[in-house]
Amino acid sequence: MNRGTIILLAIGAALVLLFMSGCGSYNNMVSKQESVSGAWGNVENVYQRRADLIPNLVSTVKGVANFEQKTLTDVVEARAKATSMKVDASKLSPEQIEKFQSSQGELSQALGRLMMITENYPQLRATESFKELQAQLEGTENRIATERQRFNEVVKDYNSYIRKFPQVLFAGILGFDKKGYFEADKGAENAPKVNFE
């Protein structure tokens, strides 16, 4: 073999290795991106479960107590806003996650105010339907926290994979962008003050 043939074979072998590495990286990125989409679907599912419980909760509260109308209106409006916020799983940018989290946070605050006010109505808290709805909401809030944590773990795996060498060479070219995380709600870094006076 002459020198030119050896150089051509070496270049060809390098191109084949680069192509094979690119194919493997692409397939892994697709798999990890699908895991992110699946985890996002689970997050949306538990938030939807919470939204589905709210009309029953509002009806129960209305039926038992002469309740503060503004509080109920706030909950209904926050639910409408939260359920109208849709995020495309393929575009989970930090900004999109923040908007979604903000609308869900408003609903959480409205529900929190509603539950605090119900403390003033012992006859409401004594009803079976209210107790059951309250338990379902508490369970759903736990599921939300769990699914958000799982989502962040899957996103971390995906983001770290696309930023490692040699995947980083292919990720940008092939359109695999970094995904956003759920972050702690604003004010969560401040511990509540407890006063035992």
Short mmCIF file of C-alpha atoms in Angstrom, two decimals:
data_model
loop_
_atom_site.label_atom_id
_atom_site.label_comp_id
_atom_site.label_asym_id
_atom_site.label_seq_id
_atom_site.Cartn_x
_atom_site.Cartn_y
_atom_site.Cartn_z
CA MET A 1 0.00 0.00 0.00
CA ASN A 2 1.17 3.43 -0.76
CA ARG A 3 1.17 6.34 1.63
CA GLY A 4 -1.88 8.07 0.07
CA THR A 5 -4.05 4.96 0.51
CA ILE A 6 -3.05 4.64 4.15
CA ILE A 7 -3.93 8.30 4.78
CA LEU A 8 -7.31 7.86 3.07
CA LEU A 9 -8.04 4.73 5.12
CA ALA A 10 -7.08 6.54 8.33
CA ILE A 11 -9.33 9.50 7.46
CA GLY A 12 -12.15 7.12 6.53
CA ALA A 13 -11.77 5.21 9.80
CA ALA A 14 -11.78 8.47 11.78
CA LEU A 15 -14.96 9.60 9.98
CA VAL A 16 -16.65 6.26 10.66
CA LEU A 17 -15.72 6.50 14.36
CA LEU A 18 -16.99 10.09 14.52
CA PHE A 19 -20.24 9.04 12.81
CA MET A 20 -20.72 6.09 15.18
CA SER A 21 -20.00 8.28 18.20
CA GLY A 22 -22.47 10.86 16.91
CA CYS A 23 -25.16 8.21 16.39
CA GLY A 24 -24.67 6.84 19.90
CA SER A 25 -24.73 10.31 21.43
CA TYR A 26 -27.83 11.26 19.45
CA ASN A 27 -29.70 8.13 20.52
CA ASN A 28 -28.79 8.69 24.19
CA MET A 29 -29.84 12.36 24.00
CA VAL A 30 -33.20 11.35 22.49
CA SER A 31 -33.73 8.80 25.24
CA LYS A 32 -32.88 11.29 27.98
CA GLN A 33 -35.04 13.98 26.38
CA GLU A 34 -37.96 11.55 26.34
CA SER A 35 -37.36 10.87 30.03
CA VAL A 36 -37.60 14.62 30.68
CA SER A 37 -40.85 14.80 28.68
CA GLY A 38 -42.27 11.84 30.61
CA ALA A 39 -41.32 13.38 33.96
CA TRP A 40 -42.91 16.66 32.85
CA GLY A 41 -46.11 14.78 31.97
CA ASN A 42 -46.16 13.35 35.50
CA VAL A 43 -45.74 16.84 36.98
CA GLU A 44 -48.62 18.17 34.88
CA ASN A 45 -50.73 15.17 35.86
CA VAL A 46 -50.48 15.81 39.61
CA TYR A 47 -51.10 19.54 39.16
CA GLN A 48 -54.18 18.66 37.11
CA ARG A 49 -55.36 16.34 39.88
CA ARG A 50 -55.16 19.25 42.31
CA ALA A 51 -57.04 21.51 39.89
CA ASP A 52 -59.75 18.84 39.52
CA LEU A 53 -60.28 18.70 43.30
CA ILE A 54 -60.81 22.46 43.64
CA PRO A 55 -64.37 22.70 42.21
CA ASN A 56 -65.54 20.05 44.71
CA LEU A 57 -63.78 21.87 47.53
CA VAL A 58 -65.34 25.20 46.56
CA SER A 59 -68.80 23.60 46.31
CA THR A 60 -68.41 21.98 49.72
CA VAL A 61 -67.30 25.22 51.33
CA LYS A 62 -70.13 27.19 49.70
CA GLY A 63 -72.70 24.63 50.78
CA VAL A 64 -71.75 24.54 54.45
CA ALA A 65 -70.73 28.05 55.38
CA ASN A 66 -71.64 31.60 54.57
CA PHE A 67 -68.13 31.86 53.30
CA GLU A 68 -66.00 34.86 52.33
CA GLN A 69 -66.86 35.27 48.66
CA LYS A 70 -63.57 36.99 47.79
CA THR A 71 -61.56 33.99 49.00
CA LEU A 72 -63.61 31.61 46.88
CA THR A 73 -63.35 33.93 43.86
CA ASP A 74 -59.56 34.13 44.33
CA VAL A 75 -59.29 30.33 44.37
CA VAL A 76 -61.46 29.94 41.25
CA GLU A 77 -59.53 32.64 39.36
CA ALA A 78 -56.15 31.22 40.39
CA ARG A 79 -57.29 27.76 39.26
CA ALA A 80 -58.37 29.14 35.88
CA LYS A 81 -55.03 30.88 35.42
CA ALA A 82 -53.02 27.83 36.50
CA THR A 83 -54.89 25.43 34.22
CA SER A 84 -54.57 27.75 31.24
CA MET A 85 -50.76 27.83 31.55
CA LYS A 86 -49.42 25.17 29.20
CA VAL A 87 -45.77 24.40 28.65
CA ASP A 88 -44.55 22.39 25.67
CA ALA A 89 -42.36 19.56 27.00
CA SER A 90 -39.92 20.10 24.13
CA LYS A 91 -39.38 23.73 25.21
CA LEU A 92 -38.81 23.43 28.95
CA SER A 93 -36.68 26.53 29.27
CA PRO A 94 -35.99 28.03 32.69
CA GLU A 95 -38.33 30.92 31.77
CA GLN A 96 -41.19 28.55 30.87
CA ILE A 97 -40.75 26.57 34.09
CA GLU A 98 -40.71 29.82 36.08
CA LYS A 99 -43.98 31.02 34.48
CA PHE A 100 -45.63 27.65 35.13
CA GLN A 101 -44.36 27.59 38.72
CA SER A 102 -45.56 31.16 39.28
CA SER A 103 -49.14 30.41 38.15
CA GLN A 104 -49.21 27.23 40.26
CA GLY A 105 -47.77 29.17 43.20
CA GLU A 106 -50.63 31.68 43.03
CA LEU A 107 -53.08 28.79 43.20
CA SER A 108 -51.20 27.30 46.17
CA GLN A 109 -51.40 30.64 47.99
CA ALA A 110 -55.12 30.99 47.29
CA LEU A 111 -55.73 27.45 48.53
CA GLY A 112 -53.64 28.17 51.61
CA ARG A 113 -55.77 31.23 52.42
CA LEU A 114 -58.94 29.17 51.89
CA MET A 115 -57.73 26.45 54.24
CA MET A 116 -56.72 29.01 56.89
CA ILE A 117 -60.15 30.64 56.79
CA THR A 118 -61.90 27.29 57.14
CA GLU A 119 -60.40 27.10 60.64
CA ASN A 120 -63.08 29.65 61.62
CA TYR A 121 -65.86 27.22 60.61
CA PRO A 122 -65.89 24.14 62.88
CA GLN A 123 -69.11 22.86 61.29
CA LEU A 124 -67.34 22.86 57.89
CA ARG A 125 -64.26 21.06 59.20
CA ALA A 126 -66.53 18.45 60.79
CA THR A 127 -68.18 17.39 57.51
CA GLU A 128 -66.95 14.15 55.96
CA SER A 129 -66.79 15.56 52.44
CA PHE A 130 -64.56 18.44 53.56
CA LYS A 131 -62.28 16.11 55.55
CA GLU A 132 -61.95 13.80 52.56
CA LEU A 133 -61.22 16.65 50.14
CA GLN A 134 -58.69 18.11 52.55
CA ALA A 135 -56.93 14.72 52.82
CA GLN A 136 -56.93 14.34 49.03
CA LEU A 137 -55.45 17.82 48.61
CA GLU A 138 -52.74 17.09 51.17
CA GLY A 139 -51.90 13.84 49.41
CA THR A 140 -51.82 15.62 46.06
CA GLU A 141 -49.48 18.30 47.43
CA ASN A 142 -47.12 15.50 48.53
CA ARG A 143 -47.31 13.95 45.06
CA ILE A 144 -46.55 17.34 43.50
CA ALA A 145 -43.41 17.66 45.63
CA THR A 146 -42.35 14.13 44.73
CA GLU A 147 -42.91 14.57 40.99
CA ARG A 148 -41.11 17.92 40.98
CA GLN A 149 -38.13 16.28 42.66
CA ARG A 150 -38.14 13.41 40.15
CA PHE A 151 -38.42 15.89 37.29
CA ASN A 152 -35.41 17.83 38.56
CA GLU A 153 -33.39 14.61 38.84
CA VAL A 154 -34.20 13.62 35.24
CA VAL A 155 -33.42 17.15 34.00
CA LYS A 156 -30.10 17.10 35.86
CA ASP A 157 -29.20 13.81 34.17
CA TYR A 158 -30.17 15.19 30.74
CA ASN A 159 -28.44 18.57 31.20
CA SER A 160 -25.21 17.04 32.48
CA TYR A 161 -25.18 14.50 29.64
CA ILE A 162 -25.54 17.08 26.84
CA ARG A 163 -22.81 19.24 28.39
CA LYS A 164 -20.20 16.44 28.58
CA PHE A 165 -17.65 15.76 25.86
CA PRO A 166 -18.20 14.56 23.11
CA GLN A 167 -22.00 15.04 23.37
CA VAL A 168 -21.56 18.80 23.67
CA LEU A 169 -20.24 18.77 20.09
CA PHE A 170 -23.47 17.26 18.80
CA ALA A 171 -26.08 18.68 21.22
CA GLY A 172 -26.08 22.24 19.89
CA ILE A 173 -26.00 21.16 16.25
CA LEU A 174 -28.83 18.67 16.74
CA GLY A 175 -31.04 21.04 18.79
CA PHE A 176 -30.68 19.52 22.25
CA ASP A 177 -30.92 22.53 24.55
CA LYS A 178 -30.56 22.76 28.31
CA LYS A 179 -33.85 22.26 30.22
CA GLY A 180 -35.09 24.29 33.20
CA TYR A 181 -35.51 23.12 36.79
CA PHE A 182 -38.18 23.68 39.38
CA GLU A 183 -36.77 25.96 42.03
CA ALA A 184 -37.87 26.66 45.59
CA ASP A 185 -40.68 29.18 45.85
CA LYS A 186 -39.67 32.74 46.61
CA GLY A 187 -39.31 33.23 50.36
CA ALA A 188 -38.71 29.53 51.01
CA GLU A 189 -35.12 30.31 52.00
CA ASN A 190 -36.39 32.23 55.05
CA ALA A 191 -37.31 29.99 57.97
CA PRO A 192 -40.64 30.86 59.59
CA LYS A 193 -40.43 32.59 62.94
CA VAL A 194 -41.90 30.64 65.82
CA ASN A 195 -42.98 32.46 68.94
CA PHE A 196 -43.97 30.41 72.01
CA GLU A 197 -45.18 33.30 74.18
#
